[in-house]
Amino acid sequence: MSGPHESGMFAGLRGQLQEAAAAFAGGPDALEGILLGMVDDVDRAVREPLEIFPVCHHSPASALAMARRLREKQPKVVYLELCEDMAPLLTELRNCRLPVAVQAFAGDVDGFPADWAPLSVVAPVTEASAEYQAIAYALDTPGVELVLVDRSSDHVFQWDRRGEQAEEGTESPEEAEAALHGEAVGVGIGDLRPRFAELEEHLLRHGKVRHWSEWWHQYVEVPLGDSDHDTYRQVMFLIGSLFRRLAPGEGSRLRVDEDRERYMWTRMREHLAASGTDPEDCLYVCGAFHAASRVEEFGVRGGSDTFTISPRTATTWQYGLIPSSHAAIEAQFGLAAGSVSIAATEWAKGLRRTRVKPYVLQGQAGKRKSAGKQTAVVPAPPSEAAADQLSGFLRRPPVLDGLDEAELLGWSVDIVRAARRNGYLASTADAIAVFETSILLAGMRDRAKPTPYDFQDAAVTCIEKDSVPGRRDVRRLVEIMMGGDRIGQVGYDSLPPLARDVYDRLAPLELKLEQRGVRRALLDMASRPELRACSDVLWMLRRLLPQGAARPIMGERRLGERSIQESWDLALGTHQRALIELGYEGVSLEQVLEQRLRRDAYGPQATTATVLAAVEDTLLYLGSRRLADELGTHALKVLAAERSVDGAPEVLRRVRALLAYHRTSEPVLPAWIESFVKTGYAHYCTLLPTAFRDEDATVGQVAAMLGFLFSMESLALSLGCDRTQLELAVAQSHPDDPSKTALLWAAQVQLGTLSRAELRARCDGLLDNPLVVPAYPRYLSGFVHALEPVPGLADVVVEAVSNAFGRLPDTVLLPWLPLLITTLRSGAADLVPLMVREAGRTFPGRLAELDAWVPPWRMPGTDPFAARPVSPVPRGAALPAAHPATCDAVAELLGCDEGWASSELPTPSGAALMPAHPATCDAVAELLGCDGGWVAAVPAAAGAGAALTARHPATAGALEPLLAAL
């Protein structure tokens, strides 16, 4: 490409580079081709009729040069390297406090792999960036058109090769998650960094710097800060060409870059043809890497109809503004920590030094309003063809700025003050040491003036003698002092409808929720019933937003429970990005929550516990019976398809809660719960024998299955289930694990196939067998887990533990005591309190009573069904005779005027009734088919039963089997 331009403006520079290449390489070779090719790239870009303005990502020098050039040229059309579908959103920047990011978001994908969702593209905008200057100029200047020419957000992912990116090395998931932009794909103007690793390492080593941002600041930003327009353009063209020609191979990234350049030049030619605008009145703002392009479509006279733009997919994209920050930009674009904050400081210093008036959007949040009416700027007359400024710039020695002692001294004092506020033992001597060390480090790195990076290293060396966990390090303090991690904010008018609805519904709280930081909200629903609506919104936000956005301090929400007073810590301003992205999913919180619940319940990885959790959240936050019934019916299908018991504990807990809620709040149970209990009863009975034998199934999971079967048994039997199925399942279970064996014994006790006496005998046999004693803690773990399905065994568990401590010698007990404690803590921590309460009821409460105390299980047993001796005299017969006056008073009160009975022997009450009413006895005998007559009289002392048997012996014989059946 060097042939046609041998006599051009860069002919002298070509000759010098040829001589240099021959001197270094000993003759023509690849080095000469690279050097002369770089000059050809610069020459080609400079001669383009459509002025190309190369920039670097968030560079103060680029922003200063852009603001200066816009006031000189006053272009009518500004072509900007930014996704073309983001253009309608740029006017909303007026309502924001920078930095913010323009975002394109797609939750449901159509045409992309499903595992890519959600798709997100962000383009951060800071005040110290060339793109913001171009946007502000175009939007606030009448008659100026702003045209975005880069590929659309859809094409960003069409051309994406995620597998190849992973091979090339991308940002780690941890770093992406820590960034404010999340996992979004970042799009910025002028991502200018060498892609040749050896080149970057060479530049950093010889530049005596640690990071690329520091090298760029020292060797590009500072020299170009006060340069003229032609010099700036030619130097940026040269740097872009160097990095482009040294890019490794023809990888996918380079192919995507070339396609982007073809895309942008195609769009610009289409616009020029449609509008008829003169290219001389246009300005093309792009990254320096793309400015030195070598594609055939380059230029307004480049090849036409050589690139076909593919159509977009059917994916629906949503657009909005999200807050950004300096740290988020640094993390996403691989910049050094604090470099964007330092760039903002350099931008402010450059404005004061050069007296360039920047462009600011009218009404920009955080900016003072103009005091007077702005005067129109007269465009500068067209300048002559640019001369070769590159040769002089390359031969010029570095400008050694004088030491600004006042600035460096102010930095030193400020960092010591900040260090003392953060707990460091810093003093005036440390400020002097930082000042002198900064100058020393700059001299060692061949700099006359210490840079902010030199000052940062000096502060860390002199102040941070030791790193203390939980304390801000000095490097971070320097970043804060240099401008800090500024975090942008999106204005109310630029928020999506959902976010605005949230702020409107929380307005009764009378808090400034749009500001960053934590706000304490106190809700007294008893005195202010209108705050119940705010409480509902806050609980939904807690469910949808990240942890910390809405954190309850006092109050809770459970099934069937509502707090009358609540206290919240709200940080909606800090988590504004998450709130904005909720607006991409729906127009209200209720709609988004319903969509997420459905997605969780119907997802490919959904389990029965997941679906039941969605049902519970539906009742808690939405109160939708329709959705709860739909998800509950789906839980039946998921349960029937499961072949493992991993989620049994969670299923048991949630089903119990839902069952208790519906029993107390509704007259009848929902149909899906009844079906779930029937299905679950049969399902767990089927899996029970396998679970007892499965080594992967824990004892807690098997205990949860038994808990479901025993606690839901009455309801399941009333719905038509057969208890025989459970008995057969337990009979077919033959576990090998000691803990599961103990659990099986507890189930047999519950079913009645094993008595408590037999269970105690088995436990005693375990302690008597020295081969089983080492495994006894595992048996105890099984017994403790058995308290879930059989809580009535708490006394047996306490007895088993007490017998072990009482019978085993210390030589046996002490070695497995740690095993017992760790087993109970890890496997049954929530069931141990039940055992402790039972022990508290069993053991004496005072130490003095312990010596005489006898355990209940060692007391002689008594048969509760044994016959008790009956006194011949009825109870209470001696009391009236001992106190006749009391009996007379009661008789007189009741109106009984009969006297005392003269018989000394008590007469049974039924004996006098039979002779007095013989017809009744005859009627009963006839009804029973007994035709026997009366027999001889029976002594009255024999009682009523004896008289009845004597009179009608056949009647007594007929009643005997009936009484036995009862």
mmCIF file of N, CA and C in Angstrom, residues 66-120:
data_model
loop_
_atom_site.group_PDB
_atom_site.id
_atom_site.type_symbol
_atom_site.label_atom_id
_atom_site.label_comp_id
_atom_site.label_asym_id
_atom_site.label_seq_id
_atom_site.Cartn_x
_atom_site.Cartn_y
_atom_site.Cartn_z
ATOM 1 N N MET A 66 -12.214 16.357 21.525
ATOM 2 C CA MET A 66 -13.543 16.314 20.930
ATOM 3 C C MET A 66 -14.293 17.614 21.173
ATOM 4 N N ALA A 67 -14.295 18.084 22.424
ATOM 5 C CA ALA A 67 -14.989 19.343 22.723
ATOM 6 C C ALA A 67 -14.391 20.500 21.926
ATOM 7 N N ARG A 68 -13.053 20.540 21.801
ATOM 8 C CA ARG A 68 -12.399 21.605 21.043
ATOM 9 C C ARG A 68 -12.758 21.532 19.555
ATOM 10 N N ARG A 69 -12.767 20.321 19.008
ATOM 11 C CA ARG A 69 -13.030 20.167 17.579
ATOM 12 C C ARG A 69 -14.492 20.455 17.238
ATOM 13 N N LEU A 70 -15.414 20.062 18.111
ATOM 14 C CA LEU A 70 -16.831 20.318 17.845
ATOM 15 C C LEU A 70 -17.119 21.807 17.795
ATOM 16 N N ARG A 71 -16.465 22.594 18.643
ATOM 17 C CA ARG A 71 -16.696 24.035 18.627
ATOM 18 C C ARG A 71 -16.034 24.680 17.405
ATOM 19 N N GLU A 72 -14.983 24.056 16.890
ATOM 20 C CA GLU A 72 -14.333 24.608 15.700
ATOM 21 C C GLU A 72 -15.072 24.232 14.421
ATOM 22 N N LYS A 73 -15.434 22.982 14.291
ATOM 23 C CA LYS A 73 -15.989 22.489 13.028
ATOM 24 C C LYS A 73 -17.489 22.698 12.919
ATOM 25 N N GLN A 74 -18.220 22.521 14.045
ATOM 26 C CA GLN A 74 -19.675 22.603 14.045
ATOM 27 C C GLN A 74 -20.281 21.687 12.973
ATOM 28 N N PRO A 75 -20.060 20.390 13.044
ATOM 29 C CA PRO A 75 -20.589 19.491 12.015
ATOM 30 C C PRO A 75 -22.121 19.430 12.071
ATOM 31 N N LYS A 76 -22.714 19.109 10.932
ATOM 32 C CA LYS A 76 -24.173 18.986 10.845
ATOM 33 C C LYS A 76 -24.647 17.558 11.142
ATOM 34 N N VAL A 77 -23.784 16.593 10.924
ATOM 35 C CA VAL A 77 -24.116 15.197 11.201
ATOM 36 C C VAL A 77 -22.958 14.588 11.989
ATOM 37 N N VAL A 78 -23.292 13.908 13.061
ATOM 38 C CA VAL A 78 -22.293 13.215 13.876
ATOM 39 C C VAL A 78 -22.608 11.733 13.808
ATOM 40 N N TYR A 79 -21.686 10.975 13.222
ATOM 41 C CA TYR A 79 -21.804 9.522 13.197
ATOM 42 C C TYR A 79 -21.048 8.972 14.412
ATOM 43 N N LEU A 80 -21.728 8.172 15.206
ATOM 44 C CA LEU A 80 -21.154 7.710 16.466
ATOM 45 C C LEU A 80 -21.101 6.186 16.486
ATOM 46 N N GLU A 81 -19.980 5.666 16.905
ATOM 47 C CA GLU A 81 -19.808 4.218 17.042
ATOM 48 C C GLU A 81 -20.535 3.736 18.299
ATOM 49 N N LEU A 82 -21.811 3.410 18.130
ATOM 50 C CA LEU A 82 -22.653 2.925 19.205
ATOM 51 C C LEU A 82 -23.796 2.135 18.583
ATOM 52 N N CYS A 83 -24.307 1.159 19.302
ATOM 53 C CA CYS A 83 -25.361 0.301 18.758
ATOM 54 C C CYS A 83 -26.517 1.155 18.244
ATOM 55 N N GLU A 84 -26.887 0.955 16.979
ATOM 56 C CA GLU A 84 -27.851 1.829 16.334
ATOM 57 C C GLU A 84 -29.236 1.771 16.963
ATOM 58 N N ASP A 85 -29.594 0.655 17.600
ATOM 59 C CA ASP A 85 -30.921 0.555 18.204
ATOM 60 C C ASP A 85 -31.012 1.255 19.556
ATOM 61 N N MET A 86 -29.905 1.819 20.057
ATOM 62 C CA MET A 86 -29.933 2.552 21.322
ATOM 63 C C MET A 86 -30.185 4.038 21.141
ATOM 64 N N ALA A 87 -30.352 4.506 19.916
ATOM 65 C CA ALA A 87 -30.477 5.940 19.653
ATOM 66 C C ALA A 87 -31.658 6.590 20.372
ATOM 67 N N PRO A 88 -32.866 5.993 20.396
ATOM 68 C CA PRO A 88 -33.990 6.693 21.059
ATOM 69 C C PRO A 88 -33.784 6.916 22.543
ATOM 70 N N LEU A 89 -32.851 6.221 23.151
ATOM 71 C CA LEU A 89 -32.679 6.313 24.598
ATOM 72 C C LEU A 89 -31.711 7.407 25.025
ATOM 73 N N LEU A 90 -30.967 7.968 24.095
ATOM 74 C CA LEU A 90 -29.923 8.911 24.475
ATOM 75 C C LEU A 90 -30.495 10.210 25.037
ATOM 76 N N THR A 91 -31.699 10.606 24.616
ATOM 77 C CA THR A 91 -32.284 11.841 25.152
ATOM 78 C C THR A 91 -32.596 11.716 26.641
ATOM 79 N N GLU A 92 -32.743 10.488 27.136
ATOM 80 C CA GLU A 92 -33.046 10.294 28.552
ATOM 81 C C GLU A 92 -31.839 10.555 29.446
ATOM 82 N N LEU A 93 -30.662 10.767 28.834
ATOM 83 C CA LEU A 93 -29.480 11.059 29.651
ATOM 84 C C LEU A 93 -29.631 12.369 30.404
ATOM 85 N N ARG A 94 -30.544 13.236 29.970
ATOM 86 C CA ARG A 94 -30.741 14.509 30.671
ATOM 87 C C ARG A 94 -31.227 14.287 32.097
ATOM 88 N N ASN A 95 -31.971 13.197 32.314
ATOM 89 C CA ASN A 95 -32.577 12.949 33.618
ATOM 90 C C ASN A 95 -31.688 12.119 34.540
ATOM 91 N N CYS A 96 -30.447 11.914 34.147
ATOM 92 C CA CYS A 96 -29.569 11.008 34.895
ATOM 93 C C CYS A 96 -28.364 11.759 35.443
ATOM 94 N N ARG A 97 -27.789 11.183 36.475
ATOM 95 C CA ARG A 97 -26.517 11.661 37.005
ATOM 96 C C ARG A 97 -25.447 10.666 36.561
ATOM 97 N N LEU A 98 -24.491 11.140 35.774
ATOM 98 C CA LEU A 98 -23.465 10.278 35.211
ATOM 99 C C LEU A 98 -22.507 9.806 36.311
ATOM 100 N N PRO A 99 -21.928 8.608 36.156
ATOM 101 C CA PRO A 99 -21.994 7.733 34.979
ATOM 102 C C PRO A 99 -23.203 6.798 34.994
ATOM 103 N N VAL A 100 -23.763 6.592 33.828
ATOM 104 C CA VAL A 100 -24.825 5.621 33.631
ATOM 105 C C VAL A 100 -24.469 4.785 32.402
ATOM 106 N N ALA A 101 -25.252 3.750 32.173
ATOM 107 C CA ALA A 101 -25.014 2.885 31.027
ATOM 108 C C ALA A 101 -26.323 2.700 30.272
ATOM 109 N N VAL A 102 -26.246 2.818 28.958
ATOM 110 C CA VAL A 102 -27.384 2.515 28.102
ATOM 111 C C VAL A 102 -27.437 1.002 27.939
ATOM 112 N N GLN A 103 -28.603 0.418 28.199
ATOM 113 C CA GLN A 103 -28.712 -1.036 28.230
ATOM 114 C C GLN A 103 -29.782 -1.528 27.267
ATOM 115 N N ALA A 104 -29.460 -2.618 26.582
ATOM 116 C CA ALA A 104 -30.426 -3.390 25.801
ATOM 117 C C ALA A 104 -30.550 -4.750 26.466
ATOM 118 N N PHE A 105 -31.786 -5.159 26.728
ATOM 119 C CA PHE A 105 -32.020 -6.359 27.540
ATOM 120 C C PHE A 105 -33.050 -7.231 26.851
ATOM 121 N N ALA A 106 -32.825 -8.530 26.879
ATOM 122 C CA ALA A 106 -33.767 -9.507 26.325
ATOM 123 C C ALA A 106 -33.858 -10.679 27.286
ATOM 124 N N GLY A 107 -35.031 -10.856 27.896
ATOM 125 C CA GLY A 107 -35.209 -11.966 28.814
ATOM 126 C C GLY A 107 -35.571 -13.264 28.113
ATOM 127 N N ASP A 108 -36.419 -13.173 27.089
ATOM 128 C CA ASP A 108 -36.814 -14.341 26.302
ATOM 129 C C ASP A 108 -36.136 -14.252 24.945
ATOM 130 N N VAL A 109 -35.378 -15.276 24.601
ATOM 131 C CA VAL A 109 -34.609 -15.271 23.367
ATOM 132 C C VAL A 109 -35.319 -16.101 22.314
ATOM 133 N N ASP A 110 -35.192 -15.682 21.087
ATOM 134 C CA ASP A 110 -35.744 -16.398 19.939
ATOM 135 C C ASP A 110 -34.730 -16.275 18.814
ATOM 136 N N GLY A 111 -34.010 -17.330 18.560
ATOM 137 C CA GLY A 111 -32.960 -17.302 17.563
ATOM 138 C C GLY A 111 -31.578 -17.480 18.151
ATOM 139 N N PHE A 112 -31.489 -17.539 19.483
ATOM 140 C CA PHE A 112 -30.232 -17.771 20.183
ATOM 141 C C PHE A 112 -30.380 -18.997 21.078
ATOM 142 N N PRO A 113 -29.281 -19.605 21.484
ATOM 143 C CA PRO A 113 -29.381 -20.727 22.430
ATOM 144 C C PRO A 113 -30.069 -20.309 23.723
ATOM 145 N N ALA A 114 -30.903 -21.189 24.244
ATOM 146 C CA ALA A 114 -31.683 -20.853 25.435
ATOM 147 C C ALA A 114 -30.797 -20.593 26.645
ATOM 148 N N ASP A 115 -29.633 -21.249 26.710
ATOM 149 C CA ASP A 115 -28.776 -21.063 27.880
ATOM 150 C C ASP A 115 -28.057 -19.722 27.866
ATOM 151 N N TRP A 116 -28.170 -18.953 26.783
ATOM 152 C CA TRP A 116 -27.584 -17.611 26.760
ATOM 153 C C TRP A 116 -28.442 -16.604 27.524
ATOM 154 N N ALA A 117 -29.718 -16.880 27.676
ATOM 155 C CA ALA A 117 -30.645 -15.913 28.272
ATOM 156 C C ALA A 117 -30.314 -15.702 29.751
ATOM 157 N N PRO A 118 -30.541 -14.487 30.265
ATOM 158 C CA PRO A 118 -30.971 -13.295 29.533
ATOM 159 C C PRO A 118 -29.794 -12.608 28.838
ATOM 160 N N LEU A 119 -30.098 -11.931 27.746
ATOM 161 C CA LEU A 119 -29.081 -11.208 26.996
ATOM 162 C C LEU A 119 -29.069 -9.753 27.446
ATOM 163 N N SER A 120 -27.887 -9.199 27.564
ATOM 164 C CA SER A 120 -27.762 -7.821 28.032
ATOM 165 C C SER A 120 -26.546 -7.169 27.392
#
